[in-house]
C-alpha cells in the first residue's frame, strides 16, 4: 500500500480535531519555549550576529527543526498569520546560521568547528541534519514555503561529499536515513538515496554495539534492542529504503523485529522502551508499570513503524498497534490544553509525575507537535485497486487513483461512541473502498445508502468494491464493549492483572477520582464494568474533552480485606472510576494505575 500525498487527508474536527487544536496551541507556545531554551540565541551565535555563550545541549537544533516541521504541516492544515510570522523568524535564523559550505549545526559551529564529523557515535550531527531535511520538506509541502529547501539541499550535498568514502559514516542516532530518503523523494536526487543506503548498510560492524544498533547488519536484525527511539527510527529508515530499493532481506528483518516489538516489548498503551537506564528496550516481557520509561518519542516511533508495516501487506494488526500508540501512549504525552508534556509515560504512578512545559533535552514536545500536525498520514493508504481507511476520524480525503480523483468525507463519534459515516464526494467509477473492522469493535454493521451490507464477521480489512458515485454514504455502527485485557503470562509485572479498554482507549484510575489508595485495589473479574457517559471527570481541568466517557468498575478495596475473614469481602467492595489514559495527570499530580489485580490484595 502507498502513503497518500501530503495534504491528501485533512482532519476536520471531532476528537482529533480537538487534539490538533491543542497541538496548534503547543506549537505557538513552543516558539517561546525555544527562545527561552536558547535555540534562537545559539543559531545567532552560529551566524555571528550576537556574542555570548552557547546555551543549549548539543542536540538543541533538532528541537527547533522538529518545531519547524510541525509548523509546516500545521500551516498546510490551516493557515495562520501568527504562526507564519513565527516560522518566518526561525527560517531567517537558519538561513543566516548556515556555513558557507552548507554545514549547519549551531553546537559544532559555535563550540568547536574542528570537531565537525569527529564524533559520529555521540554527536548527533547527522541526526540533527535529518530533522532539518524533514523540516524543509514539511515547510514546502505543507506551508508552500520553499525557503528551507536550498538550505537542506546544500547541507545534503555537503554530506554526500564528506562521506564519499564508503568506509566512513553512520550516525549513532538514526534519523538521517529516513530523512535522506524523504529528501530524495522530494527532489529526485539519487545521491541522497545512495548515501541513505550507505549509512544503513554501514551498520553492523559491531564496534558501537547493540545500544546503537551496530551489532548486526540491518538485514540480519531480528530483535528490537538498545535505545528505543534510535531502533524505531532506524526501522523506519530501513523500510523507506526497502520501498525505493526492494531487497527481501530488509523486509524479512523488519518482520522479525516487528514481531519482537509487538509480541514481547510493547506496553498495552502502545508505548515501548521499558528501561530508564539508557532509554532502552527491556528484555523480552520486561514491562514494568511503575518503572516504565516509555518515552513519548518512542510511542511516536511505534506509530511510525506500524504505519510502515501496515503498508507492507495491509496487516490489520499493524493498524491496531498504530491506533493503540496514537490514542494512548503517544497522546498521553500532551496535556489536554496543549501547554505541557510528558517525556516518560509510566502505567502506574504514586503521584510523583509532573507534566512540564519543556525539557532540557526537548525532543518529545516538538515530536508530539509534528505528529499531531501530520496525523492525516496515518488515516488512509491507497493501492492500484482503491483506498484503505485505517483510522476512523473526522476528515476529508482527496487523492487520485489510476482511474481518476477520489474524495471522501468521514465523520465519527469515536472514540466515545462507535458510529462513523463515510461519504463519497468524488469518484471515478469502480474501485475498492476498504474499511477496517477494529479488533475492539463488539459488532460491526455497515449500511450503504440506508441498506444493510453483508460483510465478513472477523476483525480486519473489509473491502467493498463497486461503482462508487458521489453522494454514496456508508454508515458504520460498532459496539464498544468494555474489554478486559490481560498481558502475556510471561510479563511478571502484570501477571494476574486486568486492564480495561473501550474502543481504542485504554483506561486508568486516578487518585483524584477515587478516595483511598489505588494500589491495593483488585478488580473483580465477575463484576460488571459500566460506561459512564458525559462525566465531568475528564473535563473538570479543562473543557476540552467534556463529552468523554469514563468507566465505573467494581473493585475490592484491599485495605479492608481480611485474609482471616474472606466473607467480609462484600463489605469491602467499592466502585473505581476510570478515565482514558491519555487524559491522566491533567488535574495535578495524582496516583494512577492501568493494571489491576484480579484477586483481592492487602490483608
Ligand atoms: Zn523524546
XYZ file of C-alpha atoms and ligand atoms in Angstrom:
604
model
C 0.000 0.000 0.000
C 1.131 3.530 -0.655
C 1.103 6.538 1.612
C -1.126 9.311 0.383
C 0.490 12.546 -0.755
C 0.943 15.350 1.820
C -2.286 17.209 2.406
C -4.446 14.412 0.999
C -6.068 13.906 4.398
C -7.297 16.915 6.308
C -8.609 16.459 9.847
C -11.854 18.440 10.032
C -12.963 18.206 13.655
C -14.090 15.741 16.268
C -11.716 14.162 18.745
C -8.565 14.524 16.657
C -9.606 17.987 15.528
C -9.574 18.986 19.203
C -6.200 17.341 19.675
C -4.829 19.171 16.622
C -6.129 22.407 18.111
C -4.206 21.580 21.287
C -1.239 20.825 19.055
C -1.520 24.252 17.449
C -1.531 25.826 20.916
C 1.543 23.746 21.709
C 3.324 24.915 18.549
C 2.630 28.559 19.357
C 3.705 28.086 22.981
C 6.709 26.204 21.670
C 8.046 29.260 19.914
C 8.513 30.982 23.275
C 9.921 27.801 24.819
C 12.533 27.570 22.025
C 13.503 31.163 22.636
C 13.818 30.551 26.393
C 15.848 27.384 25.828
C 18.391 29.321 23.780
C 17.563 27.888 20.356
C 17.368 31.274 18.661
C 20.363 32.635 20.545
C 22.528 29.650 19.613
C 21.685 29.973 15.916
C 22.510 33.676 16.118
C 25.859 32.761 17.665
C 26.481 30.441 14.729
C 25.514 33.222 12.320
C 27.835 35.617 14.121
C 25.085 38.160 14.706
C 25.330 38.079 18.517
C 28.064 37.303 21.010
C 27.774 35.132 24.064
C 27.959 31.633 25.424
C 26.321 28.617 23.785
C 23.292 27.712 25.858
C 21.744 24.524 24.579
C 22.625 20.877 24.812
C 24.462 19.589 21.757
C 21.261 18.329 20.104
C 19.416 21.624 20.525
C 18.944 22.362 16.813
C 16.899 19.199 16.332
C 14.173 20.547 18.655
C 13.849 23.660 16.520
C 13.890 21.635 13.292
C 11.046 19.449 14.568
C 9.133 22.569 15.584
C 9.510 23.930 12.033
C 8.318 20.589 10.666
C 5.249 20.753 12.922
C 4.546 24.340 11.884
C 4.926 23.433 8.218
C 2.392 20.616 8.335
C 0.072 22.660 10.566
C 0.087 25.603 8.144
C -0.982 23.116 5.483
C -3.918 22.102 7.680
C -4.979 25.681 8.465
C -3.163 28.822 7.501
C -2.401 31.129 10.431
C -0.747 34.531 10.111
C 0.714 34.497 13.620
C 2.319 31.095 13.075
C 3.648 32.150 9.668
C 5.348 35.122 11.297
C 6.978 32.815 13.858
C 8.138 30.470 11.101
C 9.484 33.386 9.114
C 11.713 34.421 12.013
C 13.041 30.887 12.508
C 13.696 30.352 8.789
C 15.741 33.563 8.691
C 17.791 32.349 11.655
C 18.519 29.044 9.919
C 19.428 30.651 6.610
C 21.799 33.043 8.390
C 23.401 30.322 10.507
C 24.276 28.009 7.617
C 28.013 27.933 6.997
C 29.395 28.888 3.603
C 29.938 25.260 2.597
C 26.419 24.216 3.589
C 27.101 22.844 7.063
C 24.554 23.731 9.744
C 24.816 22.685 13.374
C 24.998 25.512 15.878
C 26.680 23.475 18.609
C 29.624 22.416 16.462
C 29.875 25.765 14.668
C 29.976 27.701 17.933
C 31.749 25.441 20.407
C 34.321 23.602 18.279
C 34.320 23.896 14.481
C 37.257 21.487 14.330
C 35.055 18.762 15.801
C 32.864 18.521 12.708
C 32.041 14.833 11.962
C 34.593 13.792 14.602
C 32.183 12.010 16.941
C 29.563 10.329 14.802
C 28.576 7.911 17.547
C 27.585 10.514 20.123
C 27.496 13.808 18.238
C 24.024 13.650 16.667
C 25.195 15.884 13.795
C 23.641 13.696 11.118
C 20.566 13.232 13.313
C 20.104 17.000 13.513
C 20.676 17.271 9.760
C 17.924 14.726 9.149
C 15.439 16.739 11.162
C 16.419 19.835 9.172
C 15.642 17.983 5.938
C 12.255 16.884 7.270
C 11.540 20.472 8.338
C 12.366 21.802 4.882
C 10.083 19.260 3.212
C 7.195 19.949 5.618
C 7.546 23.681 5.093
C 7.482 23.243 1.326
C 4.742 20.612 1.090
C 2.636 21.876 3.995
C 3.020 25.637 4.038
C 4.118 26.153 0.431
C 7.246 27.920 1.721
C 10.301 26.759 -0.252
C 12.944 28.763 1.577
C 14.476 25.925 3.571
C 14.826 23.548 0.634
C 18.038 25.159 -0.672
C 19.398 25.097 2.886
C 18.586 21.393 3.181
C 19.967 20.536 -0.256
C 23.227 22.413 0.263
C 23.725 20.584 3.548
C 22.791 17.236 1.999
C 25.197 17.839 -0.877
C 27.956 18.535 1.660
C 27.126 15.265 3.437
C 27.288 13.393 0.127
C 30.755 14.872 -0.476
C 32.073 14.473 3.072
C 31.001 10.840 3.265
C 32.051 9.872 -0.252
C 34.434 7.270 1.173
C 32.215 4.179 1.525
C 34.113 3.073 4.608
C 33.030 6.123 6.595
C 29.846 7.382 8.088
C 26.796 6.396 10.012
C 25.136 8.168 12.900
C 24.857 6.990 16.482
C 21.255 8.188 16.491
C 19.449 7.056 13.330
C 17.079 9.549 11.676
C 19.259 10.861 8.823
C 18.438 7.714 6.832
C 14.668 8.162 6.633
C 15.176 11.904 6.121
C 17.563 11.365 3.191
C 15.063 9.008 1.561
C 12.407 11.679 2.041
C 14.716 14.321 0.573
C 15.404 12.017 -2.369
C 11.657 11.722 -2.951
C 11.208 15.466 -2.577
C 13.967 16.392 -5.041
C 14.582 13.357 -7.249
C 18.276 13.439 -6.316
C 19.568 9.861 -6.392
C 22.733 10.719 -4.462
C 20.580 11.243 -1.350
C 19.143 7.742 -1.667
C 22.612 6.327 -2.279
C 24.027 7.905 0.852
C 20.981 6.828 2.879
C 21.574 3.262 1.781
C 25.269 3.601 2.574
C 24.550 4.830 6.093
C 22.160 1.921 6.655
C 24.408 -0.741 5.165
C 27.447 0.545 7.051
C 25.861 -0.507 10.338
C 26.559 -3.842 11.911
C 30.328 -3.825 12.233
C 29.935 -4.295 15.948
C 32.285 -1.619 17.245
C 29.460 0.518 18.627
C 27.392 -2.392 19.918
C 23.700 -3.115 20.292
C 22.833 0.111 22.125
C 23.435 1.934 18.812
C 22.030 -0.937 16.700
C 25.526 -1.554 15.342
C 25.807 -5.166 16.483
C 24.334 -6.724 13.358
C 23.700 -5.578 9.759
C 20.207 -4.180 9.243
C 19.164 -7.094 7.019
C 20.151 -9.621 9.668
C 18.479 -7.991 12.668
C 15.829 -9.984 14.472
C 15.156 -8.079 17.702
C 14.400 -4.584 18.913
C 17.389 -3.713 21.051
C 19.236 -0.801 22.564
C 17.987 2.779 22.639
C 14.323 2.534 21.740
C 13.869 5.703 19.696
C 17.056 5.016 17.715
C 15.901 1.482 16.927
C 12.447 2.606 15.813
C 13.762 5.441 13.629
C 16.271 3.008 12.150
C 13.495 0.541 11.274
C 11.529 3.367 9.640
C 14.583 4.215 7.547
C 15.122 0.580 6.587
C 11.523 0.352 5.427
C 11.806 3.553 3.416
C 14.936 2.234 1.711
C 13.119 -1.045 1.024
C 10.318 0.852 -0.757
C 12.850 2.524 -3.054
C 15.143 -0.458 -3.488
C 13.255 -3.633 -2.634
C 15.607 -6.125 -1.016
C 13.679 -9.024 0.552
C 16.352 -9.319 3.224
C 15.471 -5.878 4.562
C 11.772 -6.718 4.735
C 12.358 -10.072 6.419
C 14.464 -8.364 9.086
C 11.717 -5.796 9.666
C 9.100 -8.529 10.007
C 11.219 -10.299 12.634
C 11.787 -7.079 14.551
C 8.130 -6.111 14.308
C 7.080 -9.437 15.851
C 9.629 -8.954 18.608
C 8.219 -5.500 19.325
C 4.548 -6.405 19.234
C 4.740 -9.771 20.963
C 7.364 -9.092 23.624
C 8.197 -5.419 24.136
C 5.056 -3.356 23.735
C 3.006 -1.855 26.550
C -0.776 -2.045 26.399
C -0.672 1.706 25.782
C 1.401 1.255 22.625
C 4.410 2.686 24.434
C 7.729 0.902 24.412
C 11.278 1.177 25.721
C 10.821 -0.126 29.245
C 14.078 0.945 30.861
C 15.035 4.334 32.226
C 18.701 3.413 32.044
C 19.837 4.345 28.556
C 16.213 4.847 27.404
C 16.392 1.268 26.139
C 14.177 -1.672 25.386
C 14.000 -4.141 28.215
C 14.472 -7.857 27.879
C 11.550 -9.730 26.311
C 8.449 -9.363 28.544
C 10.220 -6.872 30.802
C 7.361 -4.381 31.010
C 7.106 -2.868 34.491
C 4.214 -0.467 35.021
C 5.650 1.855 37.659
C 9.195 1.969 36.304
C 8.114 2.152 32.662
C 10.161 4.650 30.666
C 8.008 4.550 27.521
C 9.332 7.840 26.179
C 6.790 9.852 24.219
C 9.201 9.841 21.265
C 9.212 6.034 21.362
C 5.413 5.966 21.038
C 5.836 8.236 18.021
C 8.367 5.711 16.729
C 5.906 2.846 17.249
C 3.291 4.714 15.207
C 5.889 5.430 12.511
C 6.966 1.790 12.289
C 3.387 0.485 12.484
C 2.290 2.799 9.688
C 5.096 1.384 7.551
C 4.435 -2.269 8.409
C 0.787 -1.618 7.608
C 1.830 -0.640 4.103
C 3.696 -3.912 3.549
C 0.589 -6.017 3.217
C -2.265 -4.173 4.915
C -1.837 -6.244 8.087
C -4.759 -5.283 10.364
C -2.580 -5.943 13.421
C -0.314 -3.111 12.330
C -3.335 -0.796 12.172
C -4.330 -1.900 15.682
C -0.854 -1.170 17.042
C -0.665 2.173 15.249
C -4.023 3.208 16.646
C -3.147 1.932 20.132
C 0.034 4.008 20.187
C -1.631 7.152 18.841
C -4.656 7.174 21.174
C -2.791 6.151 24.299
C 0.975 6.103 24.724
C 1.527 8.980 22.323
C -1.405 11.179 23.260
C -0.633 10.987 26.981
C 2.485 12.976 26.070
C 0.456 16.184 25.649
C -1.739 17.860 28.261
C -5.347 18.412 27.268
C -4.800 22.138 26.736
C -1.545 21.707 24.814
C 0.595 23.555 27.354
C 2.573 20.724 28.950
C 4.178 17.411 28.094
C 5.294 14.095 29.405
C 8.683 12.685 28.462
C 8.223 9.466 30.461
C 4.905 7.618 30.424
C 4.505 5.112 33.256
C 1.423 2.903 33.620
C 1.372 3.292 37.380
C 2.165 6.341 39.482
C 2.281 7.226 43.147
C 1.866 10.865 42.339
C 5.473 11.860 41.609
C 4.991 12.646 37.918
C 4.696 16.244 36.808
C 3.960 17.457 33.313
C 6.438 20.040 32.081
C 6.225 22.916 29.567
C 9.594 21.860 28.084
C 12.690 19.768 28.786
C 16.399 20.441 28.785
C 16.641 17.822 26.035
C 13.461 18.937 24.325
C 12.908 16.030 21.944
C 9.417 14.972 22.975
C 7.428 18.248 22.830
C 8.095 19.048 19.154
C 7.756 15.353 18.308
C 4.214 15.488 19.687
C 3.578 18.670 17.679
C 4.808 17.337 14.353
C 2.974 14.028 14.782
C -0.347 15.734 15.569
C 0.068 18.199 12.721
C 0.730 15.325 10.297
C -1.857 12.960 11.765
C -3.576 12.696 8.401
C -0.788 10.438 7.151
C -1.988 7.688 9.492
C -5.600 7.700 8.322
C -5.562 6.104 4.880
C -3.483 4.441 2.157
C -4.097 3.603 -1.471
C -3.122 0.970 -3.997
C -3.991 0.346 -7.625
C -7.344 -1.019 -6.577
C -8.593 1.687 -4.269
C -8.367 3.328 -0.852
C -7.940 1.733 2.563
C -9.204 3.539 5.672
C -7.276 2.628 8.832
C -8.464 5.191 11.387
C -11.985 6.476 11.829
C -11.587 10.213 12.284
C -13.341 13.363 11.143
C -11.501 14.039 7.911
C -11.648 14.852 4.243
C -9.633 12.619 1.948
C -8.689 13.695 -1.552
C -6.405 11.588 -3.660
C -6.040 10.151 -7.137
C -6.348 6.545 -8.256
C -5.307 5.352 -11.690
C -8.935 5.739 -12.749
C -9.218 9.319 -11.516
C -9.794 11.510 -8.481
C -11.456 10.251 -5.323
C -12.925 12.280 -2.491
C -14.215 11.050 0.868
C -15.698 12.790 3.877
C -15.586 10.959 7.197
C -17.327 11.855 10.428
C -17.396 9.847 13.620
C -18.366 9.902 17.262
C -15.296 7.807 18.125
C -13.657 7.234 20.471
C -16.706 7.802 22.685
C -19.352 6.149 20.535
C -18.985 3.601 17.745
C -20.698 5.420 14.885
C -18.836 6.510 11.761
C -20.017 7.771 8.393
C -18.056 7.733 5.148
C -19.451 9.797 2.286
C -18.098 9.592 -1.226
C -17.709 13.132 -2.544
C -15.915 12.285 -5.760
C -15.498 9.021 -7.653
C -14.022 7.959 -10.980
C -16.178 4.819 -11.272
C -15.460 1.342 -9.984
C -12.880 0.890 -7.266
C -12.500 -0.698 -3.829
C -13.077 1.166 -0.589
C -11.620 -0.868 2.266
C -12.921 -0.283 5.769
C -11.242 -1.562 8.893
C -13.144 -3.687 11.358
C -11.224 -2.969 14.568
C -10.488 -5.809 16.974
C -12.099 -3.770 19.774
C -15.453 -3.493 17.985
C -18.032 -5.766 19.624
C -20.079 -5.678 16.447
C -19.638 -4.136 13.031
C -22.622 -3.240 10.917
C -22.423 -1.273 7.717
C -25.206 0.170 5.633
C -24.826 1.625 2.159
C -27.268 4.425 1.323
C -29.524 3.095 4.058
C -29.434 -0.584 3.058
C -27.550 -3.137 5.165
C -24.467 -4.841 3.711
C -23.475 -8.403 4.444
C -19.812 -8.349 5.478
C -17.251 -10.763 6.922
C -17.541 -11.329 10.639
C -13.916 -11.049 11.733
C -11.710 -8.160 12.618
C -9.559 -6.940 9.774
C -9.949 -5.456 6.348
C -13.417 -5.155 4.839
C -13.129 -4.413 1.118
C -16.202 -3.078 -0.666
C -15.860 -2.986 -4.447
C -18.469 -1.265 -6.533
C -19.164 1.545 -8.886
C -18.988 4.359 -6.340
C -20.788 7.595 -7.015
C -20.602 10.968 -5.359
C -23.265 11.030 -2.664
C -22.894 7.374 -1.664
C -22.964 7.058 2.120
C -21.616 4.252 4.257
C -22.811 4.216 7.857
C -20.685 2.124 10.193
C -22.036 1.103 13.568
C -19.724 -0.517 16.087
C -20.500 -1.653 19.622
C -17.899 -0.524 22.142
C -17.904 -3.142 24.890
C -15.524 -2.720 27.811
C -12.677 -5.145 27.115
C -10.735 -6.843 29.883
C -7.177 -7.181 28.652
C -4.574 -9.486 30.090
C -0.889 -9.332 29.398
C 1.199 -12.231 28.156
C 1.703 -14.536 31.158
C 5.459 -14.081 30.877
C 5.123 -10.415 31.848
C 5.914 -10.692 35.545
C 4.804 -7.191 36.428
C 1.199 -7.622 35.303
C 0.545 -11.357 35.602
C -2.900 -11.916 37.083
C -3.905 -8.341 36.304
C -6.524 -6.841 34.053
C -6.552 -3.577 32.126
C -9.742 -2.054 30.761
C -10.193 -0.778 27.245
C -13.200 0.646 25.465
C -12.950 1.393 21.756
C -9.351 2.379 21.043
C -8.877 3.894 24.518
C -7.040 2.220 27.375
C -8.346 3.405 30.736
C -6.676 4.169 34.045
C -7.818 5.087 37.536
C -6.606 8.325 39.078
C -6.434 9.069 42.759
C -8.301 12.328 42.273
C -11.444 10.382 41.293
C -11.022 7.625 43.842
C -10.644 8.103 47.553
C -8.080 5.934 49.258
C -5.187 4.125 47.680
C -5.343 2.775 44.148
C -2.501 0.423 44.838
C -4.315 -2.109 46.954
C -7.380 -2.473 44.764
C -8.369 -5.545 42.818
C -10.954 -5.614 40.062
C -13.483 -8.398 40.445
C -13.387 -10.467 37.232
C -17.062 -11.285 37.610
C -18.368 -7.818 38.374
C -19.767 -5.549 35.692
C -17.979 -2.511 34.331
C -20.164 0.399 33.353
C -19.555 3.112 30.833
C -20.359 6.459 32.452
C -21.408 8.937 29.791
C -20.825 12.639 29.909
C -18.708 12.510 33.005
C -17.190 15.736 34.225
C -14.207 13.738 35.474
C -12.005 14.484 32.486
C -13.248 17.914 31.656
C -13.002 19.474 35.072
C -9.463 20.714 34.480
C -10.335 21.983 31.060
C -13.416 21.944 28.874
C -11.637 20.275 26.002
C -12.977 16.776 26.455
C -16.299 17.373 28.078
C -18.161 14.567 26.373
C -15.679 11.865 27.283
C -16.702 8.522 28.635
C -15.426 7.249 31.963
C -15.755 3.722 33.276
C -17.030 2.530 36.610
C -15.676 -0.825 37.733
C -16.484 -2.719 40.897
C -13.345 -3.424 42.861
C -12.188 -4.999 46.040
C -10.585 -2.477 48.307
C -7.585 -4.258 49.710
C -7.240 -2.111 52.783
C -10.483 -3.605 54.044
C -9.769 -7.164 53.009
C -9.080 -9.571 55.817
C -7.398 -12.835 54.979
C -8.873 -14.400 58.072
C -12.396 -13.342 57.135
C -12.838 -13.515 53.369
C -16.615 -13.400 53.853
C -16.233 -9.738 54.613
C -15.136 -9.096 51.061
C -18.629 -7.959 50.150
C -18.379 -5.123 52.565
C -15.124 -4.008 51.033
C -16.412 -3.585 47.541
C -16.459 -0.158 46.052
C -16.637 1.310 42.618
C -13.487 2.544 40.948
C -13.785 5.377 38.463
C -11.537 5.150 35.398
C -10.699 7.758 32.773
C -8.860 7.446 29.463
C -5.135 7.023 29.948
C -4.317 9.839 27.536
C -6.138 12.300 29.797
C -4.340 11.424 33.023
C -2.433 13.975 35.077
C -4.426 16.954 33.858
C -5.745 17.741 37.314
C -2.443 17.904 39.111
C -0.183 15.164 40.458
C -2.132 12.100 41.450
C -1.883 8.372 41.883
C -2.666 6.423 38.742
C -2.757 2.863 37.556
C -3.691 0.961 34.407
C -3.369 -2.653 35.563
C -5.435 -4.089 38.438
C -5.021 -7.467 40.122
C -7.958 -9.768 39.571
C -7.669 -11.083 43.107
C -8.179 -9.322 46.400
C -4.975 -7.849 47.726
C -3.957 -6.440 51.063
C -4.981 -8.001 54.343
Zn 11.713 12.349 23.375
